[in-house]
Short mmCIF file of C-alpha atoms in Angstrom, two decimals:
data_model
loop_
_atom_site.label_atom_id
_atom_site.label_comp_id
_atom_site.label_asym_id
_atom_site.label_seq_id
_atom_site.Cartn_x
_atom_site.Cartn_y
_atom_site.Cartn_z
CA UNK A 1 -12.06 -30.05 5.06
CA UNK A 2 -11.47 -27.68 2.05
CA UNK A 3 -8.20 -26.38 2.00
CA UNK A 4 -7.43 -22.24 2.41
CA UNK A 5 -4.18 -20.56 2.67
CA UNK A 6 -1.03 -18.50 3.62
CA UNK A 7 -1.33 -15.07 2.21
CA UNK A 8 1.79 -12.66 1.82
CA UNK A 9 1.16 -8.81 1.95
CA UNK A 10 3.65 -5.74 1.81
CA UNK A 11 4.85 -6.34 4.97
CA UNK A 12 3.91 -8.22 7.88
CA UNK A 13 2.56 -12.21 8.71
CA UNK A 14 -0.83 -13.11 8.88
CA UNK A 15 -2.19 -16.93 8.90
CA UNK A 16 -5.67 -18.42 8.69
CA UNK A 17 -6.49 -21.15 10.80
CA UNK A 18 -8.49 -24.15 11.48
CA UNK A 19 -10.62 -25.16 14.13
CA UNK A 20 -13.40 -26.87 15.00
CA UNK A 21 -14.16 -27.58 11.46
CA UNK A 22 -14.04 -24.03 10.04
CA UNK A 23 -12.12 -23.71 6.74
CA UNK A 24 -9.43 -21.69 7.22
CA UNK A 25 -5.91 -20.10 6.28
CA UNK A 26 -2.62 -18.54 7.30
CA UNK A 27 -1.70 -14.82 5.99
CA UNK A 28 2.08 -14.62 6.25
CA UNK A 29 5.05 -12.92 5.26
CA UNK A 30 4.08 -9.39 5.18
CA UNK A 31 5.53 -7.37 7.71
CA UNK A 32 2.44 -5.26 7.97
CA UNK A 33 5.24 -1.65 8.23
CA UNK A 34 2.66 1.13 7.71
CA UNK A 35 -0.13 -0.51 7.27
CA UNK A 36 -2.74 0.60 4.42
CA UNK A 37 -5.43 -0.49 1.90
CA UNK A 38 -3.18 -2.76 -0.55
CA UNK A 39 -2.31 -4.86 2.75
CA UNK A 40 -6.34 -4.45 3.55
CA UNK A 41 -7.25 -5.37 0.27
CA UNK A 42 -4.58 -8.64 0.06
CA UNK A 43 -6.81 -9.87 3.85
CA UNK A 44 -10.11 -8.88 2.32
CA UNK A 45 -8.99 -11.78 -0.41
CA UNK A 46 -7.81 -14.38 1.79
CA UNK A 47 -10.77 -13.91 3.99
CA UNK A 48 -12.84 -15.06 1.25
CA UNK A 49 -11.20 -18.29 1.00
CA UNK A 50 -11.97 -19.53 4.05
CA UNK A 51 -13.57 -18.82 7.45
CA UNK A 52 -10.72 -17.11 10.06
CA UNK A 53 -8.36 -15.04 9.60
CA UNK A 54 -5.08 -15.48 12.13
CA UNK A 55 -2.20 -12.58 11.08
CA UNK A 56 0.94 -14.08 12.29
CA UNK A 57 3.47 -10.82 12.71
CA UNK A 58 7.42 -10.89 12.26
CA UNK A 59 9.41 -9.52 15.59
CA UNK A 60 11.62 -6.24 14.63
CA UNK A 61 14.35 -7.74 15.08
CA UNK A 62 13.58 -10.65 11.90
CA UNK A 63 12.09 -7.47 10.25
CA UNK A 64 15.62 -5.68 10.61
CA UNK A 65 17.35 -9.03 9.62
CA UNK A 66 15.23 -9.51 6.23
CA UNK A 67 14.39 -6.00 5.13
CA UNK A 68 16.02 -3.46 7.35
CA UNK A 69 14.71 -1.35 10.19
CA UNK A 70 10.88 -1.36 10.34
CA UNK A 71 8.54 2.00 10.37
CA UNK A 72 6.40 0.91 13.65
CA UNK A 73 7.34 -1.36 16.27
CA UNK A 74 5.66 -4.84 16.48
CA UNK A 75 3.47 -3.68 19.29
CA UNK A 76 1.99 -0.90 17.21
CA UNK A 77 2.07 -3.48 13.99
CA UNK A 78 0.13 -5.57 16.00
CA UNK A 79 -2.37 -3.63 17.43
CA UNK A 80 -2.81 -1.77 13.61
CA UNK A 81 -3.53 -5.41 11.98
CA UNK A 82 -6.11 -6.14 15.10
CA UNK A 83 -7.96 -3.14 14.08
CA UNK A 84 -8.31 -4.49 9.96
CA UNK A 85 -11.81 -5.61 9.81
CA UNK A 86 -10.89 -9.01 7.80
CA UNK A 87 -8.71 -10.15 10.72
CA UNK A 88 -9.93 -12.87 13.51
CA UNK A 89 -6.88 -13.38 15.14
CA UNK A 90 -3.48 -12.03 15.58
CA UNK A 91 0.26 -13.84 16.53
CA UNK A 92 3.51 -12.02 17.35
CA UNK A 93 6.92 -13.95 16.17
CA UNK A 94 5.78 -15.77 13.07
CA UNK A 95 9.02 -16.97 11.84
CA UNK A 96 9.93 -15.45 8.47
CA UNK A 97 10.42 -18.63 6.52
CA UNK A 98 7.04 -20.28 6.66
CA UNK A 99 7.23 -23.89 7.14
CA UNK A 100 4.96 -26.85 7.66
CA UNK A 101 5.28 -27.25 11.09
CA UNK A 102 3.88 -23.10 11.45
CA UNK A 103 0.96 -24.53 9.22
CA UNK A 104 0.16 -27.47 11.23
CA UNK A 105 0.87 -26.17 14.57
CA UNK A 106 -2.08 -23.74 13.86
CA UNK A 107 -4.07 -26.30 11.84
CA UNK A 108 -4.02 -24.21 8.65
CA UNK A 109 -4.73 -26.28 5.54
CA UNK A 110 -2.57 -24.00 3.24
CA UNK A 111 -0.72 -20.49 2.44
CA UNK A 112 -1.57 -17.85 0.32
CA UNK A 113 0.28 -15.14 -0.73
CA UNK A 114 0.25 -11.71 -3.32
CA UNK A 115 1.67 -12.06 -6.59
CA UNK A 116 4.39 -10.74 -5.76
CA UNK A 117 7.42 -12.31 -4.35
CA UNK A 118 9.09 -11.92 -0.54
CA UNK A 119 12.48 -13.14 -0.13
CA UNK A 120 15.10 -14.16 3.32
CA UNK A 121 18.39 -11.67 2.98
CA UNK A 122 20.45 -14.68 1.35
CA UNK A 123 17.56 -14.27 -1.47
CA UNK A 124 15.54 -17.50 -0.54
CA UNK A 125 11.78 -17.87 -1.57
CA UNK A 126 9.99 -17.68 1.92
CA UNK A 127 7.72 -19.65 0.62
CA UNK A 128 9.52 -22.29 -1.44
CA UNK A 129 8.35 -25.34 1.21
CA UNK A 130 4.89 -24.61 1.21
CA UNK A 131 5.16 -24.84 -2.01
CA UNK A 132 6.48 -27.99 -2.40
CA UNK A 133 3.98 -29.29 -0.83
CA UNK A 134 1.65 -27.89 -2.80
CA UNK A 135 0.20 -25.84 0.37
CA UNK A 136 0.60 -22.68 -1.15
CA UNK A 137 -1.66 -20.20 -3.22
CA UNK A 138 -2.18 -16.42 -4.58
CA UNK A 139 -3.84 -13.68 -3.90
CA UNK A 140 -3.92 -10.19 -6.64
CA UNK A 141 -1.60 -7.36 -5.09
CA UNK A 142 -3.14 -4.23 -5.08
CA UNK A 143 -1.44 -2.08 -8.17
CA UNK A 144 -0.69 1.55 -7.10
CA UNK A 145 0.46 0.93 -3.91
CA UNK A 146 3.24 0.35 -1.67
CA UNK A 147 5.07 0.86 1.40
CA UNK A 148 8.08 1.65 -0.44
CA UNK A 149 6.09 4.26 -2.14
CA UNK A 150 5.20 5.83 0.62
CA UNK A 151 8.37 5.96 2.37
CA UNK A 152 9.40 7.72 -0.47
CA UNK A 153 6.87 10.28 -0.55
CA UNK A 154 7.53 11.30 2.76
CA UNK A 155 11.50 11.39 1.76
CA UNK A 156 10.78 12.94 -1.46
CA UNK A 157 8.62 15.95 0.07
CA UNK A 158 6.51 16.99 -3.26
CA UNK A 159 3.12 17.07 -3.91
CA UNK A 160 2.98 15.59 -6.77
CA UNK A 161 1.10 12.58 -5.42
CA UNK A 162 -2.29 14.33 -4.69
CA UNK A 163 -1.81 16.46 -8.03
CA UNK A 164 -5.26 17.79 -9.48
CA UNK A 165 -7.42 18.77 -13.00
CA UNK A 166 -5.92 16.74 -15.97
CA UNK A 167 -2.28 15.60 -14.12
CA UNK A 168 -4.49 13.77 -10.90
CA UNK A 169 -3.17 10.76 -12.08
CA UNK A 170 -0.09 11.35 -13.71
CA UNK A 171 3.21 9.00 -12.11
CA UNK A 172 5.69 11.64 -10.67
CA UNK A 173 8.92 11.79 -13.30
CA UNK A 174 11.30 13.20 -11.10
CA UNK A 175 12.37 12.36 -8.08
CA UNK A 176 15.08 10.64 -5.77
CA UNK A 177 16.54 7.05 -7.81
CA UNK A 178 17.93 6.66 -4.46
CA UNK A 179 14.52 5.39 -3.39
CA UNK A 180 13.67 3.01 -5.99
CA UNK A 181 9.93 4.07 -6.08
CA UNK A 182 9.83 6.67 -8.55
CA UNK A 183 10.31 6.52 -12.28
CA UNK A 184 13.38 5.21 -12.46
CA UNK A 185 12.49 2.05 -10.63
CA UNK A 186 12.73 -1.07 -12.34
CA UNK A 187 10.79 -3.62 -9.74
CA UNK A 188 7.33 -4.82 -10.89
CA UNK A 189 6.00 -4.88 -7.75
CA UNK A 190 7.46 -1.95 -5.52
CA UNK A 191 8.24 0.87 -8.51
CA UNK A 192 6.18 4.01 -8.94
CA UNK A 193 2.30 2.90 -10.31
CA UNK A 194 -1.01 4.53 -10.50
CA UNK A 195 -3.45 4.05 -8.14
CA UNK A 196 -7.04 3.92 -10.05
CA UNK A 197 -10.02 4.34 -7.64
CA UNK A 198 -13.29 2.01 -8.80
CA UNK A 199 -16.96 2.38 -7.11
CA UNK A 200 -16.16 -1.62 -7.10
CA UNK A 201 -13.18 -1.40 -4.69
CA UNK A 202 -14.89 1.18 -2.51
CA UNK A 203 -18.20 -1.60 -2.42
CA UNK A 204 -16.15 -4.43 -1.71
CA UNK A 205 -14.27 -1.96 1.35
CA UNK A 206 -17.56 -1.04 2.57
CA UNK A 207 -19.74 -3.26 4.80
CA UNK A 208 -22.92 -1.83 3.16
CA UNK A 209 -25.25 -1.86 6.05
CA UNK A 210 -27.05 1.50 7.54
CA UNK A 211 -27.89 2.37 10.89
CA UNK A 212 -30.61 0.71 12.49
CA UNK A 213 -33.96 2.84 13.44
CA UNK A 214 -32.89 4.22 17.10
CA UNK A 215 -29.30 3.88 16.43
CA UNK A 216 -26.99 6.45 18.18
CA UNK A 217 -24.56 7.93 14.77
CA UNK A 218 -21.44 9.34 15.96
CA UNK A 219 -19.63 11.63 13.60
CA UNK A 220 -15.72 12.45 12.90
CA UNK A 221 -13.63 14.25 10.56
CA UNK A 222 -10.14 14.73 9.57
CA UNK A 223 -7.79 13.47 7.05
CA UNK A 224 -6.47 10.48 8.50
CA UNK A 225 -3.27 10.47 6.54
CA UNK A 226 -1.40 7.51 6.80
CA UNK A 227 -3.68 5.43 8.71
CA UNK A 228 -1.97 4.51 11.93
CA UNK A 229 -2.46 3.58 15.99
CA UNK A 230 -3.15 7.29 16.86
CA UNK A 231 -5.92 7.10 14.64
CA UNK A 232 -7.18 3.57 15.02
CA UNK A 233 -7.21 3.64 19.06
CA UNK A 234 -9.49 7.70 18.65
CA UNK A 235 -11.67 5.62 16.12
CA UNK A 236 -12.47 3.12 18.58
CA UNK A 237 -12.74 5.22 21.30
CA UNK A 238 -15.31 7.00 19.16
CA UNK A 239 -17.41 4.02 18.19
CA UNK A 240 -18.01 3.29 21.59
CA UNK A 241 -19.81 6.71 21.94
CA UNK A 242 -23.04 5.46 20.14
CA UNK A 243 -23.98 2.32 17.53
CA UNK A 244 -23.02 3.96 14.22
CA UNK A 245 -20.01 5.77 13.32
CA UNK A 246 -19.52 8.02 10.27
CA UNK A 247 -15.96 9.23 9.44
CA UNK A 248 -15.97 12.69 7.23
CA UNK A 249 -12.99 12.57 4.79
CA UNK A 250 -11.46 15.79 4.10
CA UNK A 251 -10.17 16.58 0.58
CA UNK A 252 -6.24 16.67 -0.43
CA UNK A 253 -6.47 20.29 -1.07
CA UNK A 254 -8.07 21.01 2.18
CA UNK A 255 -5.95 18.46 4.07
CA UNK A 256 -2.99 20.78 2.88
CA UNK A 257 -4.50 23.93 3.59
CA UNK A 258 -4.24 23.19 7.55
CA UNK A 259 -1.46 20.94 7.60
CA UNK A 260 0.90 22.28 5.18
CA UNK A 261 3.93 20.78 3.33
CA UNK A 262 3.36 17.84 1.28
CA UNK A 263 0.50 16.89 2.88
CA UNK A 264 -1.66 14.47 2.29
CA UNK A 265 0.56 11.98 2.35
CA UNK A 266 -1.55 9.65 0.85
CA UNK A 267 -4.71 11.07 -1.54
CA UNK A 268 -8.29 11.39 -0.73
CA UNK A 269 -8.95 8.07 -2.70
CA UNK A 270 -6.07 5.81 -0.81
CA UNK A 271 -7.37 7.50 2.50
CA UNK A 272 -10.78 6.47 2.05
CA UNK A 273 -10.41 2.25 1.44
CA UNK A 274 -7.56 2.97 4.52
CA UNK A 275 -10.51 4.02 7.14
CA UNK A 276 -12.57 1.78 5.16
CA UNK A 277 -10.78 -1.35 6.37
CA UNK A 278 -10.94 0.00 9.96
CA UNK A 279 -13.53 -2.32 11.93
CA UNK A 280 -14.49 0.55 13.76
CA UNK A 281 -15.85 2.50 10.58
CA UNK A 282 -19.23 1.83 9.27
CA UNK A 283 -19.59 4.55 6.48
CA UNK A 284 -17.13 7.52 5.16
CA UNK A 285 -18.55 10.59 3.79
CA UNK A 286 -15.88 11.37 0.95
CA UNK A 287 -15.15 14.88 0.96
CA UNK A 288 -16.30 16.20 3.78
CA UNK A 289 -16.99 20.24 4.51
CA UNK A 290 -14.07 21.33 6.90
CA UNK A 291 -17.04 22.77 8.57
CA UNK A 292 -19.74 20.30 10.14
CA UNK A 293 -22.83 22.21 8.89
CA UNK A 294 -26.38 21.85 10.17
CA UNK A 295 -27.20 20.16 6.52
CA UNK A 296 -24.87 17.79 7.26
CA UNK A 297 -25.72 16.50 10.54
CA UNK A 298 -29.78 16.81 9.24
CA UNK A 299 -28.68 14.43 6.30
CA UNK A 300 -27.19 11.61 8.28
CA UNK A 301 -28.69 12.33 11.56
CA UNK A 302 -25.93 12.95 13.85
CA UNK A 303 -26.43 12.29 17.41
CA UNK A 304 -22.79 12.86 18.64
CA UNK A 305 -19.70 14.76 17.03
CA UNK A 306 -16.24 14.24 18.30
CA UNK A 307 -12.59 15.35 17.66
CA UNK A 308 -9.32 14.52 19.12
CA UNK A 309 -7.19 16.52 21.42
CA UNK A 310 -4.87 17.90 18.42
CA UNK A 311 -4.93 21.24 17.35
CA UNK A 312 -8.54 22.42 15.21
CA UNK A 313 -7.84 25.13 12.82
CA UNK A 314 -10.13 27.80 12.53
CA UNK A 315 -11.69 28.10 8.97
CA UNK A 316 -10.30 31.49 7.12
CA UNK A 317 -8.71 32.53 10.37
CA UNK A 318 -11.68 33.06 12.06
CA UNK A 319 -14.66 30.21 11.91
CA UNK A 320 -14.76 27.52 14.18
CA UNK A 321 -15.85 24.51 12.24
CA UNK A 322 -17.38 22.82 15.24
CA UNK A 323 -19.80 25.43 16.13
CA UNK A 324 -23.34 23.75 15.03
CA UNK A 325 -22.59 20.85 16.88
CA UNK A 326 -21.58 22.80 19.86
CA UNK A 327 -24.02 25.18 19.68
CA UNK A 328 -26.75 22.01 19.77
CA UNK A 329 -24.54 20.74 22.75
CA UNK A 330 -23.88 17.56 21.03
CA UNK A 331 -19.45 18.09 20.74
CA UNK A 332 -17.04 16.36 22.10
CA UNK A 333 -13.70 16.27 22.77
CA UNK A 334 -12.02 12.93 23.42
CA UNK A 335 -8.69 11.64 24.36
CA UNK A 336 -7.85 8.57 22.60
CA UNK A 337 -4.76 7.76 25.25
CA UNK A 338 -2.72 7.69 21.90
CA UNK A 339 -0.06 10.32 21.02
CA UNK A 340 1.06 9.23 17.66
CA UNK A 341 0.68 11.45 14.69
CA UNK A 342 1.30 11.52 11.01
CA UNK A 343 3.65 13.97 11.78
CA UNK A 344 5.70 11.91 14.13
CA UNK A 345 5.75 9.23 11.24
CA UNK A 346 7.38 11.41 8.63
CA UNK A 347 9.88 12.33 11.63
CA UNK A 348 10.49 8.81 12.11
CA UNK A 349 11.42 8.03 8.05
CA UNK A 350 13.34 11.32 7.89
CA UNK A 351 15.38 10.39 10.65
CA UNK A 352 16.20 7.07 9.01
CA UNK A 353 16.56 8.05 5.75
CA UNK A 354 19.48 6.42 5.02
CA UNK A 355 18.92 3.07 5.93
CA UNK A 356 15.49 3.07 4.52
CA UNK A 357 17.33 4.24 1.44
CA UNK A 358 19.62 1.38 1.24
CA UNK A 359 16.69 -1.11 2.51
CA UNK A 360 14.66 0.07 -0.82
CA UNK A 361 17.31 -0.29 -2.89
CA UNK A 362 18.63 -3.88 -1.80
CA UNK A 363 14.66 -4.86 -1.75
CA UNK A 364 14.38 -3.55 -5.41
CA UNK A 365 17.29 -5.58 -6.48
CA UNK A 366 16.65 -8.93 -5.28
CA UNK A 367 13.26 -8.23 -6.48
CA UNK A 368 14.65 -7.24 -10.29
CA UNK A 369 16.43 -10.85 -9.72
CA UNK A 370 13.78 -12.75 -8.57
CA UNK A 371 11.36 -11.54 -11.40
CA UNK A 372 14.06 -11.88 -14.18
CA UNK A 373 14.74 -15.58 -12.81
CA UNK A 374 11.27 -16.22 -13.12
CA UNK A 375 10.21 -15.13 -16.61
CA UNK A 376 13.38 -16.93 -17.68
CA UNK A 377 11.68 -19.87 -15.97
CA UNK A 378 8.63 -19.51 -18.06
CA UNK A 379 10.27 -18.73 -21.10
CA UNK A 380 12.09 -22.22 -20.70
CA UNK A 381 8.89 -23.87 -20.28
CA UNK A 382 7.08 -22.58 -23.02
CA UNK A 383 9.61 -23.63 -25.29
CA UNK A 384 10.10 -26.84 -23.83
#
């Protein structure tokens, strides 16, 4: 039986199992707090080393022990990592220290993790006995994003982080220390990076298949901004409406021009590989007219169009960008049961800004420690 492994992401516990033969490995150590594409991206990897993928998550109350008050509650971290198309299986109270015994209990052969590194509050390598016993291996962590990042973007209130023309990708200079996600950051893993969209990441996202001759295509649009349970439960709700269903990406500008404020939190590219990883979603149309026009639904053959029970703003004041599909009696409205909003989110961080403060900046330092302690490690080895 070829061995797999234990994979950490930016915050929550995933694990890959064995069974019945199948190659397989256990995700861990990732609290999965806001969920988006870098975790995504870290299960897409592991998923290619073996056969299932079980995501073990951390109770709040380890989460508050280790890092400091969590984002979402476990329910709604569970229920987010469920809906990751990569996952097979998901576990609620994976202990934060992975040990053999959470290996062999779920007959996982070994752990990977990002190349990063996740630590207990006394500063001890999570991962330091799987590692001994050489049941441990790495996975690339997606550069240009973090949760810490966008905690702080929601703090920080600037829109500086869906900037256009020549300064799209520029890293934001100014900003609160306080947060240790902007310039001033010193971590390698959590400080302020640029996140480079490739036609290769949005391929390896995508599940590349079209709709099937007699397919039913259900269509939905929005921005989707900070991919989260409101939006996961609505997408799901939605793909049982027909075979095939198309999300419509709005851009930042446009995003901003109903919403307001900072918004986007996230940019059009990071909000794209987020629905992506959604195993409801089988394509995304990246920037999507606010209004669904008749060449649109034409183009990909629409058979059903759908929007949530929030608010639609009119276009200009006046246009109602739903009126094609309503005029060919083919809207609806649906209810996902779900009352969570991006909105709510940013209330959530605001509210706690001050712990989630002093959680960034005690994560940033053992992290500065951990990372000097380690090239100091290398350096000694090199010259020995």
């Amino acid at each position: 039986r070829s061995a797999r492994g234990l994979l950490h992401l930016c915050r929550g516990l995933a694990r890959y199992c064995s069974t019945a033969g199948i190659s397989a490995q256990l995700t861990d150590k990732s609290y999965y707090d806001m969920v988006h594409f870098g975790h995504a991206n870290s299960l897409r990897q592991a998923k290619a080393l073996g056969d299932k993928v079980i995501v073990g998550i951390h109770t709040d109350e380890e989460i508050t022990k280790h890092k400091g008050p969590p984002v979402f509650t476990e329910e709604e971290r569970v229920k987010m990592v469920k809906g990751i198309k990569w996952v097979d299986e998901v576990v609620l109270g994976a202990p934060y220290v992975t040990t053999l015994e959470v290996l062999d209990q779920n007959n996982c052969d070994f752990c990977v993790h990002g190349d990063d590194i996740t630590m207990t509050a006394e500063g001890v390598d999570t991962y330091h006995l799987v590692k001994s016993a050489n049941r441990y291996k790495e996975v690339k962590r997606t550069a240009g994003v973090s949760t810490t990042d966008l905690v702080g973007r929601m703090l920080l209130l600037t829109r500086n982080h869906f900037r256009q023309g020549s300064a799209e990708y520029d890293i934001e200079k100014e900003g609160s220390s306080n947060m240790g996600q902007d310039s001033t950051a010193k971590s390698p893993w959590t400080g302020c990076s640029q996140f480079l969209p490739t036609t290769q990441k949005i391929i390896q996202f995508s599940d590349g298949k079209s709709p099937n001759p007699g397919d039913k295509i259900v269509y939905v649009a929005g921005a989707f901004d900070l991919f989260h349970v409101g939006h996961l439960d609505f997408l799901e709700k939605a793909s049982k409406l027909g075979d095939y269903l198309i999300v419509g990406l709005h851009t930042d500008p446009v995003v901003n021009s109903y919403k307001g404020s900072n918004y986007p939190i996230m940019n059009l590219h990071e909000r794209v590989l987020s629905v992506l990883a959604c195993k409801f979603v089988n394509e995304v149309v990246i920037g999507a007219p606010y209004c669904v026009t008749e060449e649109l639904l034409d183009h990909f053959k629409i058979d059903v169009v759908c929007h949530g029970r929030t608010p639609i703003s009119l276009e200009d004041g006046k246009i109602d960008p739903y009126a094609v599909p309503k005029t060919r009696a083919i809207f609806e409205l649906l209810d996902s049961g779900n009352d969570m909003t991006t909105e709510r989110i940013v209330e959530r961080i605001i509210s706690h800004r001050l712990e989630y403060e002093r959680r960034n900046q005690a994560k940033e330092k053992k992290e500065i420690e951990a990372f000097e302690a380690l090239q100091r490690q290398k350096q000694t080895q090199k010259a020995g």
